[in-house]
Coordinates of C-alpha atoms and ligand atoms in Angstrom, one line a residue:
M111 CA -20.1 -28.7 -6.2
T112 CA -16.6 -28.0 -4.8
R113 CA -15.8 -24.4 -4.3
L114 CA -12.9 -21.9 -3.3
S115 CA -12.9 -21.3 0.1
A116 CA -10.9 -18.3 1.5
E117 CA -9.2 -20.8 3.8
S118 CA -8.1 -22.7 0.8
I119 CA -6.7 -19.6 -0.6
E120 CA -5.0 -18.3 2.4
Q121 CA -1.5 -19.5 1.4
Q122 CA -2.0 -18.4 -2.4
L123 CA -2.9 -14.7 -0.7
V124 CA 0.2 -14.9 1.5
A125 CA 2.6 -15.8 -1.1
I126 CA 0.9 -12.9 -3.3
R127 CA 1.3 -10.5 -0.2
R128 CA 5.2 -11.4 0.2
Q129 CA 5.9 -11.2 -3.4
L130 CA 4.6 -7.7 -3.5
H131 CA 6.0 -6.6 -0.3
E132 CA 9.5 -7.7 -1.5
Y133 CA 9.2 -5.2 -4.4
P134 CA 7.5 -2.2 -3.5
E135 CA 7.0 0.6 -6.2
L136 CA 6.2 4.1 -5.6
S137 CA 3.1 5.8 -7.0
H138 CA 3.1 6.1 -10.8
E139 CA 6.0 3.6 -11.2
E140 CA 4.1 0.3 -10.3
F141 CA 5.2 -1.4 -13.6
E142 CA 6.1 -4.7 -12.2
T143 CA 3.2 -4.7 -9.8
T144 CA 0.8 -4.2 -12.5
A145 CA 2.4 -7.1 -14.6
A146 CA 2.2 -9.2 -11.6
I147 CA -1.4 -8.4 -10.9
R148 CA -2.1 -9.2 -14.5
G149 CA -0.6 -12.4 -14.2
W150 CA -2.3 -13.4 -11.0
L151 CA -5.8 -12.3 -12.8
T152 CA -5.0 -14.2 -15.9
E153 CA -3.8 -17.3 -14.6
A154 CA -7.2 -17.4 -12.6
G155 CA -9.3 -16.8 -15.9
I156 CA -10.4 -13.5 -15.0
R157 CA -10.7 -10.9 -17.9
I158 CA -9.0 -7.7 -18.0
V159 CA -10.6 -4.8 -19.5
D160 CA -8.4 -2.2 -21.1
Y161 CA -8.9 1.4 -19.9
G162 CA -5.5 2.7 -21.2
L163 CA -3.7 2.7 -17.9
K164 CA 0.2 3.0 -18.0
T165 CA 0.0 1.3 -14.2
G166 CA -2.9 -0.1 -12.3
V167 CA -5.3 -3.0 -13.6
I168 CA -9.0 -3.0 -13.9
A169 CA -10.9 -6.4 -14.3
E170 CA -14.3 -8.0 -14.3
V171 CA -16.4 -10.9 -12.9
G172 CA -19.5 -11.7 -13.9
G173 CA -21.4 -9.6 -16.8
L174 CA -25.1 -10.2 -16.5
Q175 CA -26.6 -7.8 -19.7
D176 CA -28.0 -4.7 -18.1
G177 CA -27.3 -6.2 -14.4
P178 CA -26.0 -3.8 -11.9
L179 CA -22.3 -3.3 -11.4
I180 CA -20.1 -3.2 -8.2
A181 CA -16.6 -1.8 -8.0
V182 CA -14.2 -3.1 -5.5
R183 CA -11.0 -0.9 -5.1
A184 CA -7.6 -1.9 -4.0
D185 CA -4.4 0.7 -4.1
I186 CA -1.5 -0.9 -5.3
D187 CA 1.6 1.7 -4.4
A188 CA 4.3 1.9 -1.7
L189 CA 6.2 4.6 0.2
P190 CA 9.6 6.3 -0.2
I191 CA 10.7 4.5 3.5
Q192 CA 13.6 2.1 4.4
E193 CA 12.1 -0.8 5.7
E194 CA 13.1 -1.7 9.4
T195 CA 10.8 -4.9 10.2
G196 CA 13.7 -7.7 9.9
L197 CA 11.0 -9.8 8.2
P198 CA 12.5 -12.5 5.9
F199 CA 10.5 -10.8 3.1
A200 CA 11.4 -7.4 3.9
S201 CA 11.6 -5.2 0.9
K202 CA 14.5 -5.7 -1.5
I203 CA 14.2 -2.4 -2.7
P204 CA 16.4 0.3 -0.9
G205 CA 14.2 2.7 0.3
K206 CA 11.1 1.8 -0.7
M207 CA 8.6 -0.2 1.3
H208 CA 4.7 -1.2 1.5
A209 CA 4.4 0.9 4.9
C210 CA 0.9 1.2 4.2
G211 CA 0.0 -1.8 3.6
H212 CA -1.5 -1.8 -0.1
D213 CA 0.5 -5.1 -0.7
F214 CA -2.3 -6.5 2.2
H215 CA -4.8 -4.6 0.2
T216 CA -3.9 -6.0 -3.3
A217 CA -3.4 -9.6 -2.0
S218 CA -7.1 -9.2 -0.6
I219 CA -8.6 -8.0 -3.4
L220 CA -7.2 -10.4 -5.5
G221 CA -8.5 -13.1 -3.3
T222 CA -11.9 -11.4 -3.7
A223 CA -11.7 -11.7 -7.3
F224 CA -10.6 -15.7 -7.2
L225 CA -13.9 -16.1 -5.1
L226 CA -16.1 -14.6 -7.0
K227 CA -14.6 -16.1 -10.1
E228 CA -15.9 -19.4 -8.9
Q229 CA -19.4 -18.1 -8.0
E230 CA -19.5 -16.1 -11.5
Q231 CA -22.8 -17.9 -12.9
E232 CA -24.7 -16.9 -10.0
L233 CA -23.8 -13.1 -9.6
R234 CA -26.6 -11.0 -10.3
G235 CA -24.3 -8.7 -12.0
T236 CA -20.8 -7.7 -12.8
V237 CA -17.9 -7.1 -10.1
R238 CA -15.3 -4.8 -11.6
F239 CA -12.0 -4.8 -9.9
L240 CA -10.0 -1.3 -9.7
F241 CA -6.4 -1.9 -8.8
Q242 CA -5.4 1.3 -8.6
P243 CA -2.1 3.3 -8.6
A244 CA -0.7 6.3 -6.9
E245 CA -2.9 6.5 -3.8
E246 CA 0.0 8.0 -1.8
K247 CA 0.3 11.0 -4.3
A248 CA -4.1 11.1 -4.3
K249 CA -3.9 11.0 -7.8
G250 CA -4.7 7.5 -9.0
A251 CA -8.2 7.8 -8.2
G252 CA -8.9 10.8 -10.3
Q253 CA -6.9 8.8 -13.2
L254 CA -9.1 6.1 -13.1
I255 CA -12.1 8.2 -13.2
A256 CA -10.9 10.0 -16.1
S257 CA -10.2 6.8 -17.8
G258 CA -13.7 5.8 -17.9
A259 CA -13.4 2.7 -15.3
L260 CA -16.0 4.0 -12.9
N261 CA -19.0 4.5 -15.8
G262 CA -21.5 2.6 -15.0
V263 CA -20.9 1.6 -11.5
D264 CA -23.5 1.5 -9.3
A265 CA -21.3 1.3 -5.9
V266 CA -18.0 1.4 -5.1
F267 CA -16.4 -0.7 -2.1
G268 CA -12.8 -0.1 -0.7
M269 CA -10.6 -0.5 2.7
H270 CA -7.8 0.5 4.6
N271 CA -6.1 -2.0 6.9
K272 CA -6.1 -1.0 10.4
P273 CA -3.4 -2.2 12.8
D274 CA -4.9 -0.9 15.8
L275 CA -8.0 -3.2 15.3
P276 CA -8.0 -7.2 16.2
V277 CA -7.7 -9.5 13.0
G278 CA -11.4 -10.2 12.6
T279 CA -12.6 -7.0 13.6
I280 CA -14.1 -4.5 11.2
G281 CA -15.0 -0.9 11.6
I282 CA -17.9 0.4 9.3
K283 CA -19.7 3.6 9.9
G284 CA -21.8 6.0 7.4
G285 CA -20.7 9.5 7.0
P286 CA -17.0 10.7 7.3
I287 CA -14.3 8.2 7.7
M288 CA -11.3 9.7 6.7
A289 CA -10.5 13.5 6.2
A290 CA -10.0 16.0 3.9
A291 CA -6.2 16.7 3.3
D292 CA -5.4 20.1 2.0
G293 CA -1.8 21.5 1.8
F294 CA -0.7 25.2 1.9
V295 CA 2.2 27.3 1.5
V296 CA 2.7 30.8 2.9
E297 CA 5.0 33.2 1.8
V298 CA 5.5 36.2 3.8
A299 CA 7.4 39.1 2.0
G300 CA 9.2 41.9 4.4
R301 CA 12.4 44.0 3.9
G302 CA 15.5 42.7 4.7
S303 CA 18.0 44.7 6.5
H304 CA 20.9 44.7 9.2
A305 CA 19.8 42.8 12.3
A306 CA 21.1 45.6 14.3
V307 CA 18.9 48.0 12.6
P308 CA 15.4 46.2 12.4
E309 CA 13.7 49.3 12.1
A310 CA 15.2 49.8 8.6
G311 CA 13.4 46.8 7.5
L312 CA 10.0 44.8 8.1
D313 CA 10.9 41.4 9.7
P314 CA 8.9 38.4 8.1
I315 CA 10.4 36.1 10.8
V316 CA 8.3 37.7 13.4
T317 CA 5.5 38.3 11.2
A318 CA 5.6 34.6 10.5
A319 CA 5.9 34.0 14.2
H320 CA 2.6 35.6 14.8
I321 CA 1.0 34.3 12.1
I322 CA 1.7 30.6 13.1
T323 CA 0.7 31.4 16.6
A324 CA -2.5 33.0 15.6
L325 CA -3.6 30.2 13.3
Q326 CA -3.8 28.2 16.3
S327 CA -7.2 30.1 17.5
I328 CA -8.9 28.4 14.3
V329 CA -9.5 25.5 15.8
S330 CA -10.2 26.8 19.1
R331 CA -12.3 30.0 18.3
S332 CA -13.9 29.3 14.8
V333 CA -14.6 25.6 14.7
S334 CA -17.6 24.0 16.9
A335 CA -17.0 21.9 19.5
L336 CA -19.3 19.6 17.7
D337 CA -17.0 19.6 14.5
S338 CA -13.2 19.0 14.2
A339 CA -10.3 20.0 12.1
V340 CA -6.6 19.9 12.4
V341 CA -4.4 22.8 11.3
S342 CA -0.5 22.0 11.5
V343 CA 2.4 24.2 10.2
T344 CA 5.2 21.3 9.9
R345 CA 7.7 23.6 8.1
L346 CA 9.3 27.3 8.4
H347 CA 12.4 28.4 6.2
A348 CA 13.7 32.0 6.6
G349 CA 17.2 33.8 6.6
T350 CA 20.6 33.2 5.7
A351 CA 22.6 34.6 8.6
W352 CA 22.7 35.4 12.3
N353 CA 23.3 39.3 11.7
V354 CA 20.7 39.6 8.5
I355 CA 17.1 40.1 8.7
S356 CA 15.7 38.5 5.9
D357 CA 13.2 39.8 3.2
K358 CA 11.1 36.4 3.2
A359 CA 9.6 33.6 5.6
V360 CA 8.3 30.7 3.8
F361 CA 6.0 28.0 6.0
D362 CA 4.0 24.9 5.0
G363 CA 1.7 22.4 6.6
T364 CA -1.7 21.0 6.0
L365 CA -5.4 21.5 7.0
R366 CA -7.5 18.2 8.2
T367 CA -11.6 18.6 7.9
F368 CA -14.2 15.7 8.0
D369 CA -17.0 18.4 6.6
E370 CA -16.9 20.6 3.6
S371 CA -18.8 23.2 5.4
V372 CA -16.1 23.4 8.1
R373 CA -13.2 22.8 5.6
E374 CA -14.4 26.1 3.9
K375 CA -14.7 28.0 6.7
V376 CA -10.8 27.0 7.9
R377 CA -9.7 27.9 4.7
E378 CA -11.7 31.3 5.0
R379 CA -10.3 32.1 8.5
F380 CA -6.9 30.8 7.7
E381 CA -6.7 33.4 4.6
Q382 CA -7.9 36.1 7.1
V383 CA -5.6 35.6 9.9
V384 CA -2.8 35.4 7.3
G385 CA -3.5 38.4 5.6
G386 CA -4.5 40.2 8.8
V387 CA -1.7 39.3 10.8
A388 CA 0.8 40.4 7.9
S389 CA -0.6 43.4 7.4
A390 CA -0.6 44.3 11.0
F391 CA 3.1 43.7 10.6
A392 CA 3.3 46.2 7.1
T393 CA 4.3 43.0 5.5
T394 CA 2.2 40.9 2.9
A395 CA 1.9 37.4 2.6
Q396 CA 0.3 35.2 -0.1
V397 CA -1.2 31.5 0.5
K398 CA -0.8 28.9 -2.2
W399 CA -3.5 26.1 -1.4
L400 CA -2.5 22.4 -2.6
E401 CA -6.1 21.1 -2.8
G402 CA -6.1 17.3 -1.5
P403 CA -8.9 14.8 -1.8
P404 CA -12.1 15.5 0.0
A405 CA -13.2 13.7 2.9
V406 CA -14.2 10.2 2.7
V407 CA -18.0 10.1 3.0
N408 CA -19.6 6.8 3.4
D409 CA -23.4 6.1 2.2
Q410 CA -25.4 4.8 5.3
K411 CA -27.4 2.4 3.3
W412 CA -23.8 0.7 2.3
A413 CA -22.8 0.7 5.9
D414 CA -26.1 -1.0 6.9
Q415 CA -25.4 -3.6 4.1
A416 CA -22.0 -4.1 5.1
T417 CA -22.5 -4.6 8.7
V418 CA -25.2 -7.5 7.8
T419 CA -22.6 -9.2 5.6
A420 CA -19.8 -8.8 8.1
E421 CA -21.9 -10.3 11.1
A422 CA -23.1 -13.0 8.9
L423 CA -19.4 -14.0 8.1
G424 CA -18.9 -14.0 12.2
L425 CA -16.9 -10.8 12.2
T426 CA -17.2 -8.6 14.8
V427 CA -18.5 -4.8 13.4
I428 CA -17.3 -1.7 15.6
Q429 CA -18.2 1.8 15.0
P430 CA -14.6 3.3 13.9
V431 CA -13.0 6.6 15.0
P432 CA -12.6 8.5 11.9
S433 CA -9.0 8.7 10.6
P434 CA -7.5 12.4 9.9
A435 CA -5.5 11.1 7.3
G436 CA -6.5 11.6 3.4
E437 CA -7.6 8.9 1.4
D438 CA -8.1 9.7 -2.5
F439 CA -11.1 6.9 -2.5
A440 CA -12.8 10.1 -1.6
F441 CA -13.3 11.2 -5.2
Y442 CA -15.0 7.7 -6.2
L443 CA -17.3 8.7 -3.6
K444 CA -17.9 12.1 -5.1
E445 CA -18.9 10.0 -8.3
T446 CA -21.2 7.2 -6.8
E447 CA -22.5 5.6 -4.0
G448 CA -20.3 3.1 -1.9
L449 CA -18.5 2.3 1.6
F450 CA -14.7 2.6 2.8
V451 CA -14.0 0.3 5.7
F452 CA -11.5 -0.1 8.2
L453 CA -10.3 -3.8 8.2
G454 CA -8.3 -5.2 11.3
T455 CA -4.9 -6.3 10.8
A456 CA -3.1 -6.5 14.5
G457 CA -0.3 -4.5 13.3
P458 CA 2.7 -3.6 15.5
Q459 CA 2.9 -0.2 14.2
E460 CA 0.7 2.9 12.5
W461 CA 1.0 3.4 9.1
H462 CA 3.9 5.0 7.4
H463 CA 6.2 3.6 10.2
P464 CA 9.3 1.7 9.0
A465 CA 8.5 -1.8 10.9
F466 CA 4.6 -1.6 9.9
D467 CA 3.5 -4.9 9.2
V468 CA -0.1 -6.7 8.9
D469 CA -1.1 -10.1 10.9
E470 CA -1.5 -12.1 7.5
K471 CA -4.8 -14.2 8.9
A472 CA -6.8 -11.0 8.0
L473 CA -6.0 -11.7 4.2
P474 CA -8.9 -14.7 3.7
I475 CA -10.9 -12.5 6.3
A476 CA -10.6 -9.4 3.9
A477 CA -11.1 -11.4 0.7
S478 CA -14.1 -13.1 1.7
F479 CA -16.0 -10.0 3.1
F480 CA -15.5 -8.1 0.0
A481 CA -16.6 -11.2 -2.0
S482 CA -19.6 -11.4 0.0
L483 CA -20.3 -7.9 0.1
A484 CA -20.0 -7.7 -3.4
S485 CA -22.2 -10.4 -4.2
D486 CA -24.8 -9.4 -1.6
A487 CA -24.9 -5.8 -2.9
L488 CA -25.6 -7.1 -6.7
R489 CA -28.4 -9.1 -5.3
K490 CA -29.8 -6.3 -3.2
L491 CA -29.4 -3.7 -6.5
A492 CA -31.2 -6.6 -8.7
D493 CA -34.1 -7.2 -6.5
D494 CA -34.6 -3.4 -6.0
R495 CA -34.5 -3.1 -9.6
L496 CA -37.2 -6.0 -10.1
R497 CA -39.1 -4.4 -7.4
G498 CA -39.1 -0.9 -9.0
G499 CA -40.0 -2.2 -12.3
R500 CA -43.1 -3.9 -11.0
Q501 CA -44.2 -1.2 -9.3
H502 CA -43.7 1.0 -12.7
S503 CA -46.0 -1.6 -14.4
E504 CA -48.4 -1.7 -11.8
I505 CA -48.7 2.3 -12.4
L506 CA -48.7 2.1 -15.8
Ligands
NI1263 NI1 -2.9 3.9 2.7

């Protein structure tokens, strides 16, 4: 029997990735990308399932009745960044770029779908492909969940390309792999006055400066050395003139944590510091939280399975350092079991850089890894069910 091999579809995946790369679309605007993905899937005879999404595509291979269901997710959106790679297939859209490699994810998972379509008769269940919009806004996963696209899924798998890992290396670990990414806006309200008469006012700039400095003590004094967290103030706005004390100062930034209890503790301490320091200066301050996705927390049993699958394919498996970036895949793992991995793409730059790129040799590797993982996972789940059923009848 002739069968598609990952090598035989490499050129096709390169062509797909380059086409996506030339026409990047931002979160919630992925209309052409959606049409292109539908076209490639249809051409391969893969069925598309309608969940009423404006952008994004859900497709399925297999379909054993009552069999297990595995989901494989690729994010499809790009970023508002002007590309500076100088590549012949660089973005043709000014100010927009696939600078996080979601073009790589999409092409790879299309490859997974093509490979699994070839073995459809042997699959022990169904594989559902989630081509998800709006990851960069951390909105797409929630929309897919709301649409019902995760209903019945026994386990969900996903990846991020990793520029600092070589091609052929995969980062797999149980537990947290990406951070909870919360945002905050703090507004300090004082009382304006002439700059020469500060005692007539309540200076929000001095207050904000003390708050920002005191916030730096949260990680050093309130978080265990064995846990980790980031508190970054990234913007500060106040004042209108050199000789006027303003009545308001506003600053914002982000918190990153890997553990739900640390996340709660840091947020609690943050509010105490803001409120306490503001009142020490006789001002008031409000904290507004911009809640981001929780940490991506992998299931150990799927990390173990993925390690077996990757090693069988000859990949080098490493225990990756978790990334303090956020990822809305976290929302799927709140709904069901699963795993998020880092796939080596030997890029010249980190994510979101204008010269970001991937080594396309990683495309067939990613495609075949997820094809093998999905079919191994279906086999494992189907066997577990059989075993469970038998034990059950023995008890009866
Ligand atoms: Ni990304």
